[in-house]
Amino acid sequence: MKKYLAATALALCFATAAQAEGQLNLYVWAESISPALIDKFSKENNVKVSVDGYTSNEDLLTKLQAGSSGYDIATPSQHFLRVMIDEGLIENYGANELKAYENIDARWRNQWWDENQEYSIPIAYGTAGFVVNTAQYKGPTDSFKYFFEPEGELSGKIAMLSYPDEVIGAAQLYLDVPFCTEDPAQMKKVLDLLMAQKPSVAVYSSDNIASRLASGEVSAHFWWDGEELKARTNGSPFALAMTKEGLVGWIDSMVIPKGAPNRDNAIKFIEFMSEPENATEQMNFYAHSSPMKLVQEKVVYTKEKAPELYPEVPIVFSRTCSPAAQDLVTRVWTQLLQ
Amino acid sequence: MTDSALHATAEPERTPRIRFWHGLSFWGLLPSWVLMGLALILPIAIIAAVSVATRGAHGGFTWDFNLAGYRHILFNEGWTGELEFTPQYLLIILRTFVLAGATTLICLLFAVPVAYFICRQPPGRKAALVYLVTLPFWVSMILRVYAWMIILGKEGTLPRFLEYFGAPAGLSFMFNDGATLTAMVYTYMPLMVLPVFASLEKLDGTLIEASHDLYGDRWVTLRRVILPLTAPGIIAGAILVFVPSLGAVLEPTLMGGGKQMMMGSLVQLQFGGGRNWPFGAAIAMTLMALVMIFLIFTGLRTARRGTAL
């Protein structure tokens, strides 16, 4: 956090030093944008790009709600994107009139999070589920049953995330409870499941996942597909469980916060990232799926090399919950860790 | 009577000077007032205001007076829908206080002998030892906590060492209250050692000799002479350790495995995923009020002891 603050302060100093038109401030998921592409964009357009990272949608939302963030581009997930539109935190930049819009894979256009595709252009999508260390655990992984109701070798070797967002979604998939339900009785079932799982959980943490799983400190960790893929490509014995109940889906989109100081550069950057060539390079860097049209022969993570990016089980996207539903989620989480 | 008469005659010629000095002290002290106002009073006032505001649908708040944030601490809708007493937040508050209290006590147990040892050393070595005590502050706190993860974790330094002496392989000391406490004691130890050292250093050695001359044995000397005279340092150290311990987030999450919430993480959850800022602010205000009560209590006790002496 301090690091980011220092980086922001530094960036702001530079911002005042450089000419205003030559600047672009990104606030995106930590280490999510290819540095090579940022260099390329910076050189081609003579624009100074500064990048700050966040590690949760909540961080981003809180910062935008606080106002005048000074950022030109952010990449919220779908359920937060919807909130930002409803609360008037981001600009309608006429995304559907850009060239980038034509490059969106047809099945990702005009979805419920941005029906007319005016506020956002997607950049990456993926899933969340549980990942096992295959050197430690050889048992079945085709259901969330083994994760939420572990027996034998997984018991005591399970790690959850420190935030309720995705893990509660996964528990709901397993119990067939609809996302964002406002029915306390349904959420009580989720709480009971998580309470019964708790004695088998070693840690609730969203930091240091790769090393915790690789060292064998835990054998199963709730995680994201692309992170698992990157670690596996680097030689870790990991596998994403293809759970028959489905996987929790997310899609991140590029948006422009209200009052962004460099709106024109932001649109230029969105167009740049959406060109098939660059979108392909971005996917090869990030290791999450791309919702854009790609240059197929240059894609590194093909279906053969990266089956986790092409799941055959259903993907269910997180929804934007009403305050009442959100309160139930928070209540489950607080009671779980009380 | 004559005094006031003197003053009355002296007043006319002294006033400009007094006014000058008064003005100077006002302008000279202005930076500290501004700093106090902007860095201390204003933020607390904002938190207090938010704690009685109405929550927004997706985080944020509106300026409508509402005590729901405080009500939430004690009463919530149960799973069946009616309002009921919920002890969960009180449990979290209690746990936080127990952890902070244990940290303070353990720090105290280690710090007093260490400080005593340091202040009995020759001056050169004393300076070096004090320097060593402050050395960990040079490294970021998060790095120091990670270092403990490497020491206690699986395949870590301590399990390896024990394995060498025949302990079973694959031991891990992480993710429990002991690990949390270890990291907290380690983090806050210098804050205890330094004030205790400062007051031990001022201790007059002849008083200890006098105690021995009066047939006080070592225990009586410690209890009746050394401890009362170093009490201010010990209390200052205890406050310096206890208060930040209450807000600790890093150690319980990283070392304890985040299996049980502390007040710090509860506040974080309400401002983040819970999207209930007024409730988060109300918890923060409650924490602050409890700390104030603790400080006033210790302050009164010291004052009473002061008059008793």
Short mmCIF file of N, CA, C and O in Angstrom, two decimals, chain B residues 25-129:
data_model
loop_
_atom_site.label_atom_id
_atom_site.label_comp_id
_atom_site.label_asym_id
_atom_site.label_seq_id
_atom_site.Cartn_x
_atom_site.Cartn_y
_atom_site.Cartn_z
N SER B 25 3.85 34.06 20.37
CA SER B 25 3.62 32.68 20.77
C SER B 25 2.42 32.11 20.01
O SER B 25 2.40 30.95 19.65
N PHE B 26 1.44 33.00 19.71
CA PHE B 26 0.30 32.51 18.94
C PHE B 26 0.75 32.06 17.56
O PHE B 26 0.46 30.96 17.12
N TRP B 27 1.51 32.97 16.87
CA TRP B 27 1.93 32.62 15.51
C TRP B 27 2.95 31.49 15.53
O TRP B 27 2.97 30.65 14.63
N GLY B 28 3.78 31.47 16.57
CA GLY B 28 4.78 30.40 16.66
C GLY B 28 4.14 29.05 16.87
O GLY B 28 4.59 28.05 16.33
N LEU B 29 3.03 29.04 17.64
CA LEU B 29 2.38 27.76 17.93
C LEU B 29 1.39 27.37 16.84
O LEU B 29 0.90 26.25 16.82
N LEU B 30 1.13 28.29 15.93
CA LEU B 30 0.12 28.03 14.91
C LEU B 30 0.36 26.72 14.15
O LEU B 30 -0.58 25.93 13.98
N PRO B 31 1.61 26.45 13.70
CA PRO B 31 1.82 25.19 12.97
C PRO B 31 1.35 23.97 13.76
O PRO B 31 0.73 23.07 13.19
N SER B 32 1.61 23.97 15.08
CA SER B 32 1.20 22.78 15.83
C SER B 32 -0.31 22.71 15.95
O SER B 32 -0.90 21.62 15.92
N TRP B 33 -0.97 23.90 16.04
CA TRP B 33 -2.44 23.88 16.07
C TRP B 33 -3.00 23.37 14.75
O TRP B 33 -3.93 22.56 14.73
N VAL B 34 -2.43 23.86 13.66
CA VAL B 34 -2.90 23.43 12.33
C VAL B 34 -2.70 21.93 12.18
O VAL B 34 -3.59 21.20 11.74
N LEU B 35 -1.52 21.48 12.61
CA LEU B 35 -1.21 20.05 12.48
C LEU B 35 -2.20 19.23 13.31
O LEU B 35 -2.78 18.25 12.83
N MET B 36 -2.42 19.65 14.56
CA MET B 36 -3.37 18.95 15.43
C MET B 36 -4.75 18.93 14.79
O MET B 36 -5.43 17.90 14.76
N GLY B 37 -5.15 20.09 14.27
CA GLY B 37 -6.49 20.20 13.71
C GLY B 37 -6.65 19.34 12.48
O GLY B 37 -7.61 18.58 12.35
N LEU B 38 -5.68 19.43 11.55
CA LEU B 38 -5.82 18.73 10.27
C LEU B 38 -5.53 17.25 10.40
O LEU B 38 -6.17 16.42 9.75
N ALA B 39 -4.54 16.89 11.22
CA ALA B 39 -4.10 15.50 11.24
C ALA B 39 -4.78 14.69 12.33
O ALA B 39 -4.79 13.47 12.28
N LEU B 40 -5.35 15.37 13.34
CA LEU B 40 -5.90 14.62 14.46
C LEU B 40 -7.39 14.85 14.62
O LEU B 40 -8.20 13.92 14.54
N ILE B 41 -7.77 16.11 14.81
CA ILE B 41 -9.16 16.39 15.16
C ILE B 41 -10.09 16.21 13.95
O ILE B 41 -11.12 15.55 14.05
N LEU B 42 -9.68 16.75 12.80
CA LEU B 42 -10.55 16.68 11.62
C LEU B 42 -10.86 15.24 11.21
O LEU B 42 -12.03 14.89 11.04
N PRO B 43 -9.84 14.35 11.06
CA PRO B 43 -10.16 12.98 10.66
C PRO B 43 -11.08 12.27 11.66
O PRO B 43 -12.02 11.58 11.26
N ILE B 44 -10.83 12.49 12.97
CA ILE B 44 -11.68 11.84 13.96
C ILE B 44 -13.10 12.39 13.88
O ILE B 44 -14.08 11.65 13.96
N ALA B 45 -13.20 13.71 13.64
CA ALA B 45 -14.53 14.32 13.50
C ALA B 45 -15.25 13.71 12.29
O ALA B 45 -16.46 13.43 12.35
N ILE B 46 -14.52 13.48 11.20
CA ILE B 46 -15.15 12.90 10.00
C ILE B 46 -15.64 11.49 10.31
O ILE B 46 -16.77 11.12 9.97
N ILE B 47 -14.78 10.69 10.99
CA ILE B 47 -15.20 9.31 11.32
C ILE B 47 -16.43 9.35 12.22
O ILE B 47 -17.39 8.60 12.01
N ALA B 48 -16.42 10.28 13.21
CA ALA B 48 -17.56 10.38 14.11
C ALA B 48 -18.82 10.75 13.32
O ALA B 48 -19.90 10.20 13.55
N ALA B 49 -18.67 11.65 12.34
CA ALA B 49 -19.83 12.07 11.55
C ALA B 49 -20.33 10.90 10.69
O ALA B 49 -21.54 10.65 10.61
N VAL B 50 -19.40 10.16 10.07
CA VAL B 50 -19.80 9.04 9.22
C VAL B 50 -20.50 7.97 10.04
O VAL B 50 -21.45 7.33 9.58
N SER B 51 -20.08 7.81 11.30
CA SER B 51 -20.64 6.73 12.12
C SER B 51 -22.12 6.96 12.43
O SER B 51 -22.83 6.03 12.76
N VAL B 52 -22.60 8.20 12.30
CA VAL B 52 -24.02 8.46 12.52
C VAL B 52 -24.73 8.82 11.21
O VAL B 52 -25.83 9.35 11.21
N ALA B 53 -24.06 8.55 10.08
CA ALA B 53 -24.69 8.81 8.78
C ALA B 53 -25.46 7.57 8.34
O ALA B 53 -25.44 6.53 9.00
N THR B 54 -26.14 7.68 7.20
CA THR B 54 -26.88 6.54 6.66
C THR B 54 -26.06 5.91 5.54
O THR B 54 -25.51 6.63 4.71
N ARG B 55 -26.00 4.59 5.53
CA ARG B 55 -25.16 3.91 4.53
C ARG B 55 -25.74 4.07 3.13
O ARG B 55 -26.95 4.14 2.94
N GLY B 56 -24.83 4.10 2.13
CA GLY B 56 -25.27 4.07 0.75
C GLY B 56 -25.52 2.64 0.32
O GLY B 56 -25.08 1.70 0.98
N ALA B 57 -26.19 2.47 -0.80
CA ALA B 57 -26.54 1.12 -1.25
C ALA B 57 -25.30 0.28 -1.54
O ALA B 57 -25.25 -0.91 -1.25
N HIS B 58 -24.28 0.90 -2.12
CA HIS B 58 -23.08 0.14 -2.48
C HIS B 58 -21.86 0.83 -1.90
O HIS B 58 -20.95 1.23 -2.62
N GLY B 59 -21.82 0.97 -0.58
CA GLY B 59 -20.72 1.68 0.06
C GLY B 59 -21.02 3.17 0.03
O GLY B 59 -22.04 3.60 -0.51
N GLY B 60 -20.12 3.97 0.62
CA GLY B 60 -20.39 5.39 0.71
C GLY B 60 -21.49 5.64 1.74
O GLY B 60 -21.89 4.74 2.48
N PHE B 61 -22.01 6.88 1.81
CA PHE B 61 -23.02 7.20 2.83
C PHE B 61 -23.73 8.47 2.42
O PHE B 61 -23.27 9.20 1.53
N THR B 62 -24.87 8.74 3.04
CA THR B 62 -25.55 10.02 2.87
C THR B 62 -25.67 10.67 4.23
O THR B 62 -25.71 9.99 5.25
N TRP B 63 -25.72 12.01 4.22
CA TRP B 63 -25.72 12.76 5.49
C TRP B 63 -27.10 12.77 6.13
O TRP B 63 -27.67 13.82 6.32
N ASP B 64 -27.65 11.63 6.45
CA ASP B 64 -28.89 11.59 7.22
C ASP B 64 -28.57 10.94 8.55
O ASP B 64 -27.96 9.87 8.58
N PHE B 65 -29.00 11.60 9.62
CA PHE B 65 -28.66 11.09 10.94
C PHE B 65 -29.27 9.71 11.17
O PHE B 65 -30.43 9.48 10.89
N ASN B 66 -28.44 8.78 11.65
CA ASN B 66 -28.89 7.41 11.79
C ASN B 66 -27.97 6.71 12.78
O ASN B 66 -26.75 6.76 12.63
N LEU B 67 -28.56 6.06 13.77
CA LEU B 67 -27.71 5.38 14.76
C LEU B 67 -27.59 3.88 14.47
O LEU B 67 -27.12 3.11 15.31
N ALA B 68 -27.99 3.48 13.26
CA ALA B 68 -27.99 2.05 12.93
C ALA B 68 -26.60 1.44 13.09
O ALA B 68 -26.46 0.29 13.49
N GLY B 69 -25.56 2.23 12.79
CA GLY B 69 -24.19 1.73 12.89
C GLY B 69 -23.90 1.23 14.30
O GLY B 69 -23.33 0.16 14.49
N TYR B 70 -24.32 2.01 15.31
CA TYR B 70 -24.06 1.62 16.69
C TYR B 70 -24.98 0.49 17.12
O TYR B 70 -24.58 -0.40 17.86
N ARG B 71 -26.23 0.55 16.66
CA ARG B 71 -27.18 -0.51 17.01
C ARG B 71 -26.67 -1.87 16.52
O ARG B 71 -26.78 -2.88 17.19
N HIS B 72 -26.04 -1.84 15.30
CA HIS B 72 -25.50 -3.05 14.68
C HIS B 72 -24.52 -3.80 15.59
O HIS B 72 -24.40 -5.01 15.50
N ILE B 73 -23.79 -3.04 16.42
CA ILE B 73 -22.77 -3.68 17.24
C ILE B 73 -23.42 -4.67 18.20
O ILE B 73 -22.86 -5.72 18.49
N LEU B 74 -24.63 -4.34 18.66
CA LEU B 74 -25.27 -5.22 19.65
C LEU B 74 -26.46 -6.00 19.10
O LEU B 74 -26.66 -7.15 19.47
N PHE B 75 -27.26 -5.38 18.21
CA PHE B 75 -28.49 -6.04 17.77
C PHE B 75 -28.55 -6.15 16.26
O PHE B 75 -28.28 -5.19 15.54
N ASN B 76 -28.90 -7.32 15.77
CA ASN B 76 -29.04 -7.54 14.34
C ASN B 76 -30.24 -8.42 14.08
O ASN B 76 -30.69 -9.13 14.98
N GLU B 77 -30.70 -8.40 12.83
CA GLU B 77 -31.76 -9.35 12.48
C GLU B 77 -31.15 -10.75 12.49
O GLU B 77 -30.09 -10.98 11.94
N GLY B 78 -31.87 -11.67 13.14
CA GLY B 78 -31.41 -13.05 13.17
C GLY B 78 -31.72 -13.74 11.86
O GLY B 78 -32.27 -13.15 10.94
N TRP B 79 -31.38 -15.02 11.76
CA TRP B 79 -31.61 -15.76 10.51
C TRP B 79 -33.09 -15.93 10.25
O TRP B 79 -33.51 -16.21 9.14
N THR B 80 -33.91 -15.79 11.31
CA THR B 80 -35.34 -15.91 11.10
C THR B 80 -35.99 -14.55 10.86
O THR B 80 -37.16 -14.47 10.58
N GLY B 81 -35.23 -13.46 10.99
CA GLY B 81 -35.77 -12.17 10.59
C GLY B 81 -35.99 -11.17 11.70
O GLY B 81 -36.02 -9.98 11.46
N GLU B 82 -36.17 -11.62 12.96
CA GLU B 82 -36.45 -10.64 14.02
C GLU B 82 -35.14 -10.14 14.63
O GLU B 82 -34.09 -10.79 14.55
N LEU B 83 -35.24 -8.94 15.22
CA LEU B 83 -34.08 -8.32 15.82
C LEU B 83 -33.66 -9.09 17.06
O LEU B 83 -34.48 -9.37 17.93
N GLU B 84 -32.41 -9.47 17.14
CA GLU B 84 -31.99 -10.19 18.33
C GLU B 84 -30.60 -9.74 18.76
O GLU B 84 -29.85 -9.14 17.98
N PHE B 85 -30.28 -10.03 20.01
CA PHE B 85 -28.95 -9.67 20.55
C PHE B 85 -27.89 -10.54 19.88
O PHE B 85 -27.99 -11.76 19.86
N THR B 86 -26.88 -9.91 19.28
CA THR B 86 -25.83 -10.69 18.60
C THR B 86 -24.51 -10.44 19.28
O THR B 86 -23.98 -9.33 19.23
N PRO B 87 -23.97 -11.45 19.95
CA PRO B 87 -22.72 -11.24 20.70
C PRO B 87 -21.48 -11.30 19.82
O PRO B 87 -20.38 -11.10 20.31
N GLN B 88 -21.64 -11.54 18.49
CA GLN B 88 -20.44 -11.80 17.69
C GLN B 88 -19.45 -10.65 17.68
O GLN B 88 -18.25 -10.86 17.74
N TYR B 89 -19.96 -9.40 17.59
CA TYR B 89 -19.03 -8.28 17.53
C TYR B 89 -18.37 -8.05 18.88
O TYR B 89 -17.20 -7.69 18.96
N LEU B 90 -19.14 -8.29 19.97
CA LEU B 90 -18.55 -8.17 21.30
C LEU B 90 -17.44 -9.20 21.48
O LEU B 90 -16.39 -8.91 22.07
N LEU B 91 -17.69 -10.41 20.92
CA LEU B 91 -16.67 -11.45 20.99
C LEU B 91 -15.39 -11.00 20.30
O LEU B 91 -14.29 -11.21 20.81
N ILE B 92 -15.56 -10.39 19.11
CA ILE B 92 -14.39 -9.92 18.36
C ILE B 92 -13.66 -8.84 19.15
O ILE B 92 -12.43 -8.84 19.25
N ILE B 93 -14.44 -7.93 19.75
CA ILE B 93 -13.83 -6.86 20.55
C ILE B 93 -13.07 -7.47 21.73
O ILE B 93 -11.91 -7.13 22.00
N LEU B 94 -13.71 -8.42 22.41
CA LEU B 94 -13.08 -9.05 23.57
C LEU B 94 -11.79 -9.76 23.16
O LEU B 94 -10.75 -9.62 23.82
N ARG B 95 -11.85 -10.51 22.05
CA ARG B 95 -10.68 -11.24 21.59
C ARG B 95 -9.53 -10.28 21.29
O ARG B 95 -8.38 -10.53 21.64
N THR B 96 -9.87 -9.14 20.66
CA THR B 96 -8.85 -8.15 20.34
C THR B 96 -8.17 -7.65 21.61
O THR B 96 -6.95 -7.52 21.66
N PHE B 97 -9.00 -7.38 22.65
CA PHE B 97 -8.43 -6.89 23.89
C PHE B 97 -7.56 -7.95 24.58
O PHE B 97 -6.51 -7.63 25.12
N VAL B 98 -8.00 -9.20 24.55
CA VAL B 98 -7.20 -10.27 25.16
C VAL B 98 -5.85 -10.39 24.46
O VAL B 98 -4.80 -10.46 25.09
N LEU B 99 -5.89 -10.36 23.11
CA LEU B 99 -4.65 -10.47 22.35
C LEU B 99 -3.72 -9.30 22.66
O LEU B 99 -2.52 -9.49 22.90
N ALA B 100 -4.27 -8.08 22.68
CA ALA B 100 -3.45 -6.90 22.95
C ALA B 100 -2.90 -6.96 24.37
O ALA B 100 -1.73 -6.63 24.61
N GLY B 101 -3.74 -7.43 25.32
CA GLY B 101 -3.28 -7.54 26.70
C GLY B 101 -2.17 -8.56 26.84
O GLY B 101 -1.16 -8.31 27.50
N ALA B 102 -2.33 -9.71 26.19
CA ALA B 102 -1.29 -10.75 26.26
C ALA B 102 0.00 -10.24 25.65
O ALA B 102 1.09 -10.46 26.20
N THR B 103 -0.11 -9.54 24.50
CA THR B 103 1.09 -8.98 23.87
C THR B 103 1.79 -8.04 24.84
O THR B 103 3.02 -8.12 25.02
N THR B 104 1.03 -7.17 25.50
CA THR B 104 1.62 -6.20 26.43
C THR B 104 2.32 -6.91 27.58
O THR B 104 3.46 -6.58 27.92
N LEU B 105 1.65 -7.92 28.16
CA LEU B 105 2.24 -8.62 29.31
C LEU B 105 3.54 -9.33 28.92
O LEU B 105 4.54 -9.24 29.63
N ILE B 106 3.52 -10.05 27.79
CA ILE B 106 4.72 -10.78 27.38
C ILE B 106 5.85 -9.80 27.07
O ILE B 106 7.00 -10.01 27.46
N CYS B 107 5.52 -8.70 26.38
CA CYS B 107 6.53 -7.69 26.10
C CYS B 107 7.15 -7.19 27.40
O CYS B 107 8.36 -7.04 27.51
N LEU B 108 6.29 -6.96 28.40
CA LEU B 108 6.76 -6.45 29.68
C LEU B 108 7.71 -7.44 30.34
O LEU B 108 8.79 -7.07 30.82
N LEU B 109 7.32 -8.73 30.34
CA LEU B 109 8.14 -9.75 30.97
C LEU B 109 9.55 -9.81 30.37
O LEU B 109 10.52 -10.02 31.08
N PHE B 110 9.63 -9.60 29.04
CA PHE B 110 10.95 -9.65 28.41
C PHE B 110 11.66 -8.30 28.53
O PHE B 110 12.88 -8.26 28.68
N ALA B 111 10.90 -7.22 28.43
CA ALA B 111 11.52 -5.90 28.28
C ALA B 111 12.22 -5.45 29.56
O ALA B 111 13.29 -4.86 29.49
N VAL B 112 11.62 -5.74 30.74
CA VAL B 112 12.22 -5.24 31.97
C VAL B 112 13.63 -5.82 32.19
O VAL B 112 14.58 -5.05 32.38
N PRO B 113 13.82 -7.13 32.12
CA PRO B 113 15.19 -7.65 32.27
C PRO B 113 16.14 -7.13 31.19
O PRO B 113 17.28 -6.79 31.49
N VAL B 114 15.64 -7.05 29.95
CA VAL B 114 16.51 -6.58 28.87
C VAL B 114 16.95 -5.15 29.13
O VAL B 114 18.14 -4.82 29.05
N ALA B 115 15.97 -4.30 29.49
CA ALA B 115 16.30 -2.90 29.74
C ALA B 115 17.25 -2.78 30.93
O ALA B 115 18.20 -1.99 30.90
N TYR B 116 17.00 -3.60 31.96
CA TYR B 116 17.86 -3.56 33.14
C TYR B 116 19.29 -3.96 32.77
O TYR B 116 20.26 -3.31 33.15
N PHE B 117 19.39 -5.01 31.97
CA PHE B 117 20.70 -5.47 31.52
C PHE B 117 21.42 -4.36 30.75
O PHE B 117 22.59 -4.08 31.00
N ILE B 118 20.70 -3.72 29.84
CA ILE B 118 21.33 -2.70 29.01
C ILE B 118 21.83 -1.54 29.86
O ILE B 118 22.95 -1.06 29.68
N CYS B 119 21.03 -1.11 30.84
CA CYS B 119 21.46 0.10 31.54
C CYS B 119 22.55 -0.20 32.58
O CYS B 119 23.09 0.72 33.16
N ARG B 120 22.88 -1.48 32.81
CA ARG B 120 24.03 -1.81 33.68
C ARG B 120 25.34 -1.91 32.89
O ARG B 120 26.37 -2.22 33.47
N GLN B 121 25.28 -1.72 31.57
CA GLN B 121 26.49 -1.86 30.76
C GLN B 121 27.30 -0.56 30.76
O GLN B 121 26.76 0.52 31.03
N PRO B 122 28.62 -0.64 30.46
CA PRO B 122 29.41 0.59 30.30
C PRO B 122 28.86 1.43 29.14
O PRO B 122 28.26 0.88 28.21
N PRO B 123 29.06 2.76 29.20
CA PRO B 123 28.38 3.68 28.27
C PRO B 123 28.48 3.29 26.79
O PRO B 123 27.48 3.32 26.09
N GLY B 124 29.67 2.92 26.33
CA GLY B 124 29.85 2.62 24.91
C GLY B 124 28.96 1.46 24.48
O GLY B 124 28.22 1.54 23.50
N ARG B 125 29.02 0.39 25.25
CA ARG B 125 28.26 -0.80 24.91
C ARG B 125 26.75 -0.52 25.04
O ARG B 125 25.94 -1.03 24.29
N LYS B 126 26.42 0.34 26.02
CA LYS B 126 25.01 0.70 26.24
C LYS B 126 24.42 1.33 24.97
O LYS B 126 23.36 0.92 24.51
N ALA B 127 25.17 2.28 24.42
CA ALA B 127 24.68 2.96 23.21
C ALA B 127 24.49 1.95 22.08
O ALA B 127 23.49 1.97 21.35
N ALA B 128 25.46 1.04 21.95
CA ALA B 128 25.39 0.05 20.89
C ALA B 128 24.16 -0.85 21.06
O ALA B 128 23.46 -1.17 20.09
N LEU B 129 23.88 -1.25 22.31
CA LEU B 129 22.75 -2.14 22.56
C LEU B 129 21.42 -1.43 22.29
O LEU B 129 20.50 -2.03 21.71
#
